Amino acid sequence: MDLSVRQEKIIAIVKSDGPITGEKIAGKLNLARATLRPDLAILTMAGYLEARPRVGYFYSGKSGSELLTEKIKKYKVNEYKSVPVVIRENMTAYDAVSTFFLEDVGTIFVVDEHSCLIGVLSRKDLLRACLGNQDLNTMPVHIIMTRMPNITICTGEDLLIDAAKKLITRQIDGLPVVKKTEFGLEVVGRITKTTITKVFVELVTNDEL
Ligand code: ADP
């Protein structure tokens, strides 16, 4: 976040004289208290300053990048997950190819009758299947998918940054978001490289508002 000259001055005053009331900050800047109100609100919301009733403003001591890190570390998978695209294990590789095109996704999750996770299919799995001379119309997806327990998963309560790290370390494009049920791990969402890219852009866009 780019601070205005006046906001920088306010931070400098609070740094040297805090805790200090809004009234006193205004006095030092020869401005009316009301004029400063929006700046103080922005600096408090962004985390540069902390406000305590009847005491005044404190400098939080945190740099812009520390505040950004703190913000990112609060993002949970649940707030950002998108709708999962799933198919049943007895569907054919041909059905899977159609689903990839129709749903415009790069990862499909294979589930049982309780919507519980049993496999993952990526584009490369299907390309590999095409290399053999078998008929995709009769090939069930369960022969070509990556299956449990070899699937990297995440839950809604996980931090988004941890899900992003899994995408990098496992070199995969997507993670199923799962919820434990009596039948297994129900697929309730997905986190993909696109999710993380959107958040990255949103961070900058929100900051500019
Ligand atoms: P692409 O096929 O486009 O390279 P991925 O990198 O996601 O896509 O997939 C590479 C391999 O990893 C595939 O065999 C796929 O089945 C497997 N895979 C994809 N997602 C996961 C996951 N969440 N957990 C385990 N394996 C996965």
PDB file of C-alpha atoms and ligand atoms in Angstrom:
ATOM      1  CA  MET A   1       0.000   0.000   0.000  1.00  0.00           C
ATOM      2  CA  ASP A   2       1.342   3.426  -0.969  1.00  0.00           C
ATOM      3  CA  LEU A   3       1.021   5.937   1.859  1.00  0.00           C
ATOM      4  CA  SER A   4       0.376   9.621   1.298  1.00  0.00           C
ATOM      5  CA  VAL A   5       2.839  12.243   2.557  1.00  0.00           C
ATOM      6  CA  ARG A   6       0.399  13.133   5.336  1.00  0.00           C
ATOM      7  CA  GLN A   7       0.015   9.478   6.372  1.00  0.00           C
ATOM      8  CA  GLU A   8       3.820   9.108   6.490  1.00  0.00           C
ATOM      9  CA  LYS A   9       3.943  12.223   8.730  1.00  0.00           C
ATOM     10  CA  ILE A  10       1.295  10.781  11.044  1.00  0.00           C
ATOM     11  CA  ILE A  11       3.279   7.541  11.384  1.00  0.00           C
ATOM     12  CA  ALA A  12       6.440   9.529  12.181  1.00  0.00           C
ATOM     13  CA  ILE A  13       4.608  11.498  14.902  1.00  0.00           C
ATOM     14  CA  VAL A  14       3.084   8.389  16.479  1.00  0.00           C
ATOM     15  CA  LYS A  15       6.441   6.594  16.285  1.00  0.00           C
ATOM     16  CA  SER A  16       8.189   9.341  18.256  1.00  0.00           C
ATOM     17  CA  ASP A  17       5.396  10.544  20.575  1.00  0.00           C
ATOM     18  CA  GLY A  18       2.955   7.625  20.872  1.00  0.00           C
ATOM     19  CA  PRO A  19       0.721   6.851  22.591  1.00  0.00           C
ATOM     20  CA  ILE A  20      -0.804  10.085  21.349  1.00  0.00           C
ATOM     21  CA  THR A  21      -4.397  11.194  20.824  1.00  0.00           C
ATOM     22  CA  GLY A  22      -5.825  12.118  17.428  1.00  0.00           C
ATOM     23  CA  GLU A  23      -6.357  15.632  18.738  1.00  0.00           C
ATOM     24  CA  LYS A  24      -2.652  16.040  19.492  1.00  0.00           C
ATOM     25  CA  ILE A  25      -1.563  14.593  16.157  1.00  0.00           C
ATOM     26  CA  ALA A  26      -3.873  17.078  14.444  1.00  0.00           C
ATOM     27  CA  GLY A  27      -2.373  19.912  16.527  1.00  0.00           C
ATOM     28  CA  LYS A  28       1.162  18.977  15.455  1.00  0.00           C
ATOM     29  CA  LEU A  29       0.101  19.034  11.819  1.00  0.00           C
ATOM     30  CA  ASN A  30      -1.920  22.248  12.188  1.00  0.00           C
ATOM     31  CA  LEU A  31      -4.996  20.449  10.939  1.00  0.00           C
ATOM     32  CA  ALA A  32      -8.474  19.875  12.304  1.00  0.00           C
ATOM     33  CA  ARG A  33      -9.072  16.515  14.007  1.00  0.00           C
ATOM     34  CA  ALA A  34     -11.873  15.774  11.504  1.00  0.00           C
ATOM     35  CA  THR A  35      -9.498  16.236   8.557  1.00  0.00           C
ATOM     36  CA  LEU A  36      -7.241  13.494   9.910  1.00  0.00           C
ATOM     37  CA  ARG A  37     -10.019  11.010  10.598  1.00  0.00           C
ATOM     38  CA  PRO A  38      -9.870   9.174   7.229  1.00  0.00           C
ATOM     39  CA  ASP A  39      -6.053   8.902   7.387  1.00  0.00           C
ATOM     40  CA  LEU A  40      -6.134   7.529  10.925  1.00  0.00           C
ATOM     41  CA  ALA A  41      -8.828   5.041   9.927  1.00  0.00           C
ATOM     42  CA  ILE A  42      -6.758   3.822   6.962  1.00  0.00           C
ATOM     43  CA  LEU A  43      -3.548   3.522   9.001  1.00  0.00           C
ATOM     44  CA  THR A  44      -5.367   1.620  11.747  1.00  0.00           C
ATOM     45  CA  MET A  45      -7.160  -0.709   9.344  1.00  0.00           C
ATOM     46  CA  ALA A  46      -3.960  -1.427   7.429  1.00  0.00           C
ATOM     47  CA  GLY A  47      -2.253  -2.281  10.731  1.00  0.00           C
ATOM     48  CA  TYR A  48       0.412   0.456  10.812  1.00  0.00           C
ATOM     49  CA  LEU A  49      -1.171   2.012  13.900  1.00  0.00           C
ATOM     50  CA  GLU A  50      -3.096   0.575  16.802  1.00  0.00           C
ATOM     51  CA  ALA A  51      -5.771   2.601  18.560  1.00  0.00           C
ATOM     52  CA  ARG A  52      -6.802   2.315  22.186  1.00  0.00           C
ATOM     53  CA  PRO A  53      -9.789   4.226  23.559  1.00  0.00           C
ATOM     54  CA  ARG A  54      -8.840   7.045  25.921  1.00  0.00           C
ATOM     55  CA  VAL A  55      -5.122   6.369  25.393  1.00  0.00           C
ATOM     56  CA  GLY A  56      -4.518   7.146  21.761  1.00  0.00           C
ATOM     57  CA  TYR A  57      -2.542   5.786  18.859  1.00  0.00           C
ATOM     58  CA  PHE A  58       0.464   3.445  19.062  1.00  0.00           C
ATOM     59  CA  TYR A  59       2.872   2.520  16.310  1.00  0.00           C
ATOM     60  CA  SER A  60       2.480  -1.207  15.656  1.00  0.00           C
ATOM     61  CA  GLY A  61       6.127  -1.523  14.635  1.00  0.00           C
ATOM     62  CA  LYS A  62       5.241  -3.606  11.608  1.00  0.00           C
ATOM     63  CA  SER A  63       6.541  -2.936   8.120  1.00  0.00           C
ATOM     64  CA  GLY A  64       4.363  -3.073   5.025  1.00  0.00           C
ATOM     65  CA  SER A  65       5.691  -6.508   4.041  1.00  0.00           C
ATOM     66  CA  GLU A  66       5.162  -7.891   7.566  1.00  0.00           C
ATOM     67  CA  LEU A  67       1.557  -6.693   7.446  1.00  0.00           C
ATOM     68  CA  LEU A  68       1.093  -8.294   4.028  1.00  0.00           C
ATOM     69  CA  THR A  69       2.509 -11.582   5.298  1.00  0.00           C
ATOM     70  CA  GLU A  70       0.157 -11.471   8.293  1.00  0.00           C
ATOM     71  CA  LYS A  71      -2.778 -10.874   5.979  1.00  0.00           C
ATOM     72  CA  ILE A  72      -1.896 -13.755   3.631  1.00  0.00           C
ATOM     73  CA  LYS A  73      -1.424 -16.106   6.576  1.00  0.00           C
ATOM     74  CA  LYS A  74      -5.056 -15.515   7.580  1.00  0.00           C
ATOM     75  CA  TYR A  75      -6.484 -16.767   4.285  1.00  0.00           C
ATOM     76  CA  LYS A  76      -8.227 -20.118   4.684  1.00  0.00           C
ATOM     77  CA  VAL A  77      -8.928 -22.699   1.982  1.00  0.00           C
ATOM     78  CA  ASN A  78     -12.688 -22.479   2.734  1.00  0.00           C
ATOM     79  CA  GLU A  79     -12.892 -18.822   1.687  1.00  0.00           C
ATOM     80  CA  TYR A  80     -11.247 -19.434  -1.683  1.00  0.00           C
ATOM     81  CA  LYS A  81     -12.085 -22.995  -2.770  1.00  0.00           C
ATOM     82  CA  SER A  82     -14.051 -23.455  -5.973  1.00  0.00           C
ATOM     83  CA  VAL A  83     -16.618 -26.062  -6.942  1.00  0.00           C
ATOM     84  CA  PRO A  84     -15.035 -29.468  -7.625  1.00  0.00           C
ATOM     85  CA  VAL A  85     -15.595 -31.300 -10.886  1.00  0.00           C
ATOM     86  CA  VAL A  86     -16.123 -34.986 -10.132  1.00  0.00           C
ATOM     87  CA  ILE A  87     -16.855 -38.184 -12.025  1.00  0.00           C
ATOM     88  CA  ARG A  88     -17.590 -41.750 -10.941  1.00  0.00           C
ATOM     89  CA  GLU A  89     -14.940 -44.471 -11.172  1.00  0.00           C
ATOM     90  CA  ASN A  90     -16.847 -46.575 -13.706  1.00  0.00           C
ATOM     91  CA  MET A  91     -16.918 -43.767 -16.248  1.00  0.00           C
ATOM     92  CA  THR A  92     -14.672 -44.172 -19.272  1.00  0.00           C
ATOM     93  CA  ALA A  93     -11.559 -42.287 -20.277  1.00  0.00           C
ATOM     94  CA  TYR A  94     -13.627 -40.930 -23.175  1.00  0.00           C
ATOM     95  CA  ASP A  95     -16.217 -39.531 -20.698  1.00  0.00           C
ATOM     96  CA  ALA A  96     -13.363 -37.953 -18.763  1.00  0.00           C
ATOM     97  CA  VAL A  97     -11.993 -36.221 -21.863  1.00  0.00           C
ATOM     98  CA  SER A  98     -15.488 -34.821 -22.562  1.00  0.00           C
ATOM     99  CA  THR A  99     -15.751 -33.598 -18.956  1.00  0.00           C
ATOM    100  CA  PHE A 100     -12.379 -31.803 -19.209  1.00  0.00           C
ATOM    101  CA  PHE A 101     -13.660 -29.867 -22.225  1.00  0.00           C
ATOM    102  CA  LEU A 102     -17.213 -29.274 -20.987  1.00  0.00           C
ATOM    103  CA  GLU A 103     -16.211 -28.128 -17.515  1.00  0.00           C
ATOM    104  CA  ASP A 104     -13.063 -26.324 -18.652  1.00  0.00           C
ATOM    105  CA  VAL A 105     -10.874 -27.711 -15.856  1.00  0.00           C
ATOM    106  CA  GLY A 106      -7.432 -29.287 -15.649  1.00  0.00           C
ATOM    107  CA  THR A 107      -8.070 -31.709 -12.789  1.00  0.00           C
ATOM    108  CA  ILE A 108     -11.021 -34.017 -12.199  1.00  0.00           C
ATOM    109  CA  PHE A 109     -11.676 -35.924  -8.997  1.00  0.00           C
ATOM    110  CA  VAL A 110     -13.001 -39.460  -9.098  1.00  0.00           C
ATOM    111  CA  VAL A 111     -15.529 -40.250  -6.371  1.00  0.00           C
ATOM    112  CA  ASP A 112     -17.624 -43.139  -5.092  1.00  0.00           C
ATOM    113  CA  GLU A 113     -21.386 -43.199  -4.485  1.00  0.00           C
ATOM    114  CA  HIS A 114     -20.972 -41.115  -1.309  1.00  0.00           C
ATOM    115  CA  SER A 115     -19.014 -38.376  -3.136  1.00  0.00           C
ATOM    116  CA  CYS A 116     -15.895 -39.628  -1.359  1.00  0.00           C
ATOM    117  CA  LEU A 117     -12.488 -39.311  -2.963  1.00  0.00           C
ATOM    118  CA  ILE A 118     -10.966 -42.334  -4.662  1.00  0.00           C
ATOM    119  CA  GLY A 119      -8.837 -40.822  -7.421  1.00  0.00           C
ATOM    120  CA  VAL A 120      -7.515 -37.837  -9.344  1.00  0.00           C
ATOM    121  CA  LEU A 121      -7.294 -37.472 -13.110  1.00  0.00           C
ATOM    122  CA  SER A 122      -5.154 -34.886 -14.833  1.00  0.00           C
ATOM    123  CA  ARG A 123      -4.764 -34.024 -18.488  1.00  0.00           C
ATOM    124  CA  LYS A 124      -1.489 -35.921 -18.632  1.00  0.00           C
ATOM    125  CA  ASP A 125      -3.126 -39.106 -17.306  1.00  0.00           C
ATOM    126  CA  LEU A 126      -5.456 -38.991 -20.298  1.00  0.00           C
ATOM    127  CA  LEU A 127      -2.691 -38.187 -22.753  1.00  0.00           C
ATOM    128  CA  ARG A 128      -0.796 -41.196 -21.396  1.00  0.00           C
ATOM    129  CA  ALA A 129      -3.890 -43.349 -21.896  1.00  0.00           C
ATOM    130  CA  CYS A 130      -4.032 -42.144 -25.504  1.00  0.00           C
ATOM    131  CA  LEU A 131      -0.501 -43.404 -26.135  1.00  0.00           C
ATOM    132  CA  GLY A 132      -1.578 -47.030 -25.675  1.00  0.00           C
ATOM    133  CA  ASN A 133      -3.588 -48.668 -28.386  1.00  0.00           C
ATOM    134  CA  GLN A 134      -6.620 -49.261 -26.201  1.00  0.00           C
ATOM    135  CA  ASP A 135     -10.082 -47.935 -26.861  1.00  0.00           C
ATOM    136  CA  LEU A 136     -10.837 -44.906 -24.645  1.00  0.00           C
ATOM    137  CA  ASN A 137     -14.548 -45.748 -24.927  1.00  0.00           C
ATOM    138  CA  THR A 138     -14.118 -48.949 -22.961  1.00  0.00           C
ATOM    139  CA  MET A 139     -11.291 -47.937 -20.631  1.00  0.00           C
ATOM    140  CA  PRO A 140     -12.591 -47.172 -17.095  1.00  0.00           C
ATOM    141  CA  VAL A 141     -10.958 -44.148 -15.460  1.00  0.00           C
ATOM    142  CA  HIS A 142      -9.932 -46.120 -12.396  1.00  0.00           C
ATOM    143  CA  ILE A 143      -7.114 -47.780 -14.397  1.00  0.00           C
ATOM    144  CA  ILE A 144      -5.473 -44.493 -15.314  1.00  0.00           C
ATOM    145  CA  MET A 145      -6.168 -42.259 -12.300  1.00  0.00           C
ATOM    146  CA  THR A 146      -3.855 -41.587  -9.360  1.00  0.00           C
ATOM    147  CA  ARG A 147      -5.589 -43.271  -6.453  1.00  0.00           C
ATOM    148  CA  MET A 148      -5.882 -42.995  -2.697  1.00  0.00           C
ATOM    149  CA  PRO A 149      -3.833 -43.007  -0.502  1.00  0.00           C
ATOM    150  CA  ASN A 150      -1.422 -41.312  -2.929  1.00  0.00           C
ATOM    151  CA  ILE A 151      -3.515 -38.171  -3.288  1.00  0.00           C
ATOM    152  CA  THR A 152      -2.434 -34.882  -1.802  1.00  0.00           C
ATOM    153  CA  ILE A 153      -5.450 -33.292  -0.130  1.00  0.00           C
ATOM    154  CA  CYS A 154      -6.355 -30.286   1.973  1.00  0.00           C
ATOM    155  CA  THR A 155      -9.254 -29.329   4.230  1.00  0.00           C
ATOM    156  CA  GLY A 156     -11.322 -26.151   4.399  1.00  0.00           C
ATOM    157  CA  GLU A 157      -9.652 -25.179   7.658  1.00  0.00           C
ATOM    158  CA  ASP A 158      -6.134 -25.334   6.175  1.00  0.00           C
ATOM    159  CA  LEU A 159      -4.307 -22.124   5.390  1.00  0.00           C
ATOM    160  CA  LEU A 160      -4.343 -21.221   1.721  1.00  0.00           C
ATOM    161  CA  ILE A 161      -0.588 -20.659   1.827  1.00  0.00           C
ATOM    162  CA  ASP A 162      -0.085 -24.289   2.971  1.00  0.00           C
ATOM    163  CA  ALA A 163      -2.244 -25.542   0.104  1.00  0.00           C
ATOM    164  CA  ALA A 164      -0.172 -23.406  -2.299  1.00  0.00           C
ATOM    165  CA  LYS A 165       3.029 -24.920  -0.893  1.00  0.00           C
ATOM    166  CA  LYS A 166       1.661 -28.418  -1.542  1.00  0.00           C
ATOM    167  CA  LEU A 167       0.969 -27.510  -5.197  1.00  0.00           C
ATOM    168  CA  ILE A 168       4.594 -26.451  -5.553  1.00  0.00           C
ATOM    169  CA  THR A 169       6.317 -29.267  -3.653  1.00  0.00           C
ATOM    170  CA  ARG A 170       4.193 -32.040  -5.212  1.00  0.00           C
ATOM    171  CA  GLN A 171       4.320 -30.415  -8.672  1.00  0.00           C
ATOM    172  CA  ILE A 172       0.586 -30.732  -9.242  1.00  0.00           C
ATOM    173  CA  ASP A 173      -2.056 -28.353 -10.587  1.00  0.00           C
ATOM    174  CA  GLY A 174      -4.849 -28.938  -8.083  1.00  0.00           C
ATOM    175  CA  LEU A 175      -5.847 -30.247  -4.668  1.00  0.00           C
ATOM    176  CA  PRO A 176      -9.184 -31.679  -3.602  1.00  0.00           C
ATOM    177  CA  VAL A 177     -10.664 -30.007  -0.539  1.00  0.00           C
ATOM    178  CA  VAL A 178     -12.086 -32.795   1.600  1.00  0.00           C
ATOM    179  CA  LYS A 179     -14.294 -33.219   4.645  1.00  0.00           C
ATOM    180  CA  LYS A 180     -14.212 -36.338   6.794  1.00  0.00           C
ATOM    181  CA  THR A 181     -17.513 -38.252   6.865  1.00  0.00           C
ATOM    182  CA  GLU A 182     -18.544 -41.722   8.049  1.00  0.00           C
ATOM    183  CA  PHE A 183     -17.993 -42.984   4.480  1.00  0.00           C
ATOM    184  CA  GLY A 184     -14.558 -41.462   3.845  1.00  0.00           C
ATOM    185  CA  LEU A 185     -13.231 -38.145   2.600  1.00  0.00           C
ATOM    186  CA  GLU A 186     -16.019 -36.268   0.867  1.00  0.00           C
ATOM    187  CA  VAL A 187     -14.839 -33.920  -1.906  1.00  0.00           C
ATOM    188  CA  VAL A 188     -16.227 -30.462  -1.114  1.00  0.00           C
ATOM    189  CA  GLY A 189     -14.053 -28.205  -3.267  1.00  0.00           C
ATOM    190  CA  ARG A 190     -10.846 -27.665  -5.133  1.00  0.00           C
ATOM    191  CA  ILE A 191      -7.831 -25.424  -4.906  1.00  0.00           C
ATOM    192  CA  THR A 192      -5.849 -24.955  -8.110  1.00  0.00           C
ATOM    193  CA  LYS A 193      -3.024 -22.844  -9.413  1.00  0.00           C
ATOM    194  CA  THR A 194      -5.736 -20.531 -10.810  1.00  0.00           C
ATOM    195  CA  THR A 195      -7.122 -20.026  -7.275  1.00  0.00           C
ATOM    196  CA  ILE A 196      -3.720 -18.891  -6.070  1.00  0.00           C
ATOM    197  CA  THR A 197      -3.200 -16.625  -9.095  1.00  0.00           C
ATOM    198  CA  LYS A 198      -6.590 -14.964  -8.438  1.00  0.00           C
ATOM    199  CA  VAL A 199      -5.678 -14.301  -4.803  1.00  0.00           C
ATOM    200  CA  PHE A 200      -2.332 -12.864  -5.896  1.00  0.00           C
ATOM    201  CA  VAL A 201      -4.073 -10.401  -8.228  1.00  0.00           C
ATOM    202  CA  GLU A 202      -6.771  -9.620  -5.628  1.00  0.00           C
ATOM    203  CA  LEU A 203      -4.121  -8.671  -3.063  1.00  0.00           C
ATOM    204  CA  VAL A 204      -2.802  -5.948  -5.335  1.00  0.00           C
ATOM    205  CA  THR A 205      -6.214  -4.808  -6.582  1.00  0.00           C
ATOM    206  CA  ASN A 206      -7.673  -4.475  -3.060  1.00  0.00           C
ATOM    207  CA  ASP A 207      -4.617  -2.584  -1.983  1.00  0.00           C
ATOM    208  CA  GLU A 208      -5.108  -0.059  -4.767  1.00  0.00           C
ATOM    209  CA  LEU A 209      -8.745   0.649  -3.827  1.00  0.00           C
TER     210      LEU A 209
HETATM  211  P1  ADP B   1      -0.823 -32.275 -15.670  1.00  0.00           P
HETATM  212  O1  ADP B   1      -1.279 -33.625 -16.072  1.00  0.00           O
HETATM  213  O2  ADP B   1      -1.533 -31.209 -16.453  1.00  0.00           O
HETATM  214  O3  ADP B   1       0.666 -32.131 -15.607  1.00  0.00           O
HETATM  215  P2  ADP B   1      -0.747 -32.406 -12.755  1.00  0.00           P
HETATM  216  O4  ADP B   1       0.653 -31.872 -12.680  1.00  0.00           O
HETATM  217  O5  ADP B   1      -1.733 -31.902 -11.759  1.00  0.00           O
HETATM  218  O6  ADP B   1      -1.387 -32.085 -14.175  1.00  0.00           O
HETATM  219  O7  ADP B   1      -0.730 -33.997 -12.672  1.00  0.00           O
HETATM  220  C1  ADP B   1       0.446 -34.771 -12.760  1.00  0.00           C
HETATM  221  C2  ADP B   1       0.204 -36.134 -12.122  1.00  0.00           C
HETATM  222  O8  ADP B   1      -0.089 -35.981 -10.741  1.00  0.00           O
HETATM  223  C3  ADP B   1      -0.966 -36.912 -12.720  1.00  0.00           C
HETATM  224  O9  ADP B   1      -0.619 -38.285 -12.833  1.00  0.00           O
HETATM  225  C4  ADP B   1      -2.099 -36.743 -11.706  1.00  0.00           C
HETATM  226  O10 ADP B   1      -2.965 -37.866 -11.622  1.00  0.00           O
HETATM  227  C5  ADP B   1      -1.328 -36.580 -10.417  1.00  0.00           C
HETATM  228  N1  ADP B   1      -2.042 -35.661  -9.481  1.00  0.00           N
HETATM  229  C6  ADP B   1      -2.745 -34.557  -9.783  1.00  0.00           C
HETATM  230  N2  ADP B   1      -3.265 -33.990  -8.677  1.00  0.00           N
HETATM  231  C7  ADP B   1      -2.870 -34.769  -7.639  1.00  0.00           C
HETATM  232  C8  ADP B   1      -3.075 -34.730  -6.222  1.00  0.00           C
HETATM  233  N3  ADP B   1      -3.799 -33.777  -5.635  1.00  0.00           N
HETATM  234  N4  ADP B   1      -2.510 -35.710  -5.478  1.00  0.00           N
HETATM  235  C9  ADP B   1      -1.769 -36.673  -6.056  1.00  0.00           C
HETATM  236  N5  ADP B   1      -1.546 -36.771  -7.367  1.00  0.00           N
HETATM  237  C10 ADP B   1      -2.089 -35.836  -8.158  1.00  0.00           C
END
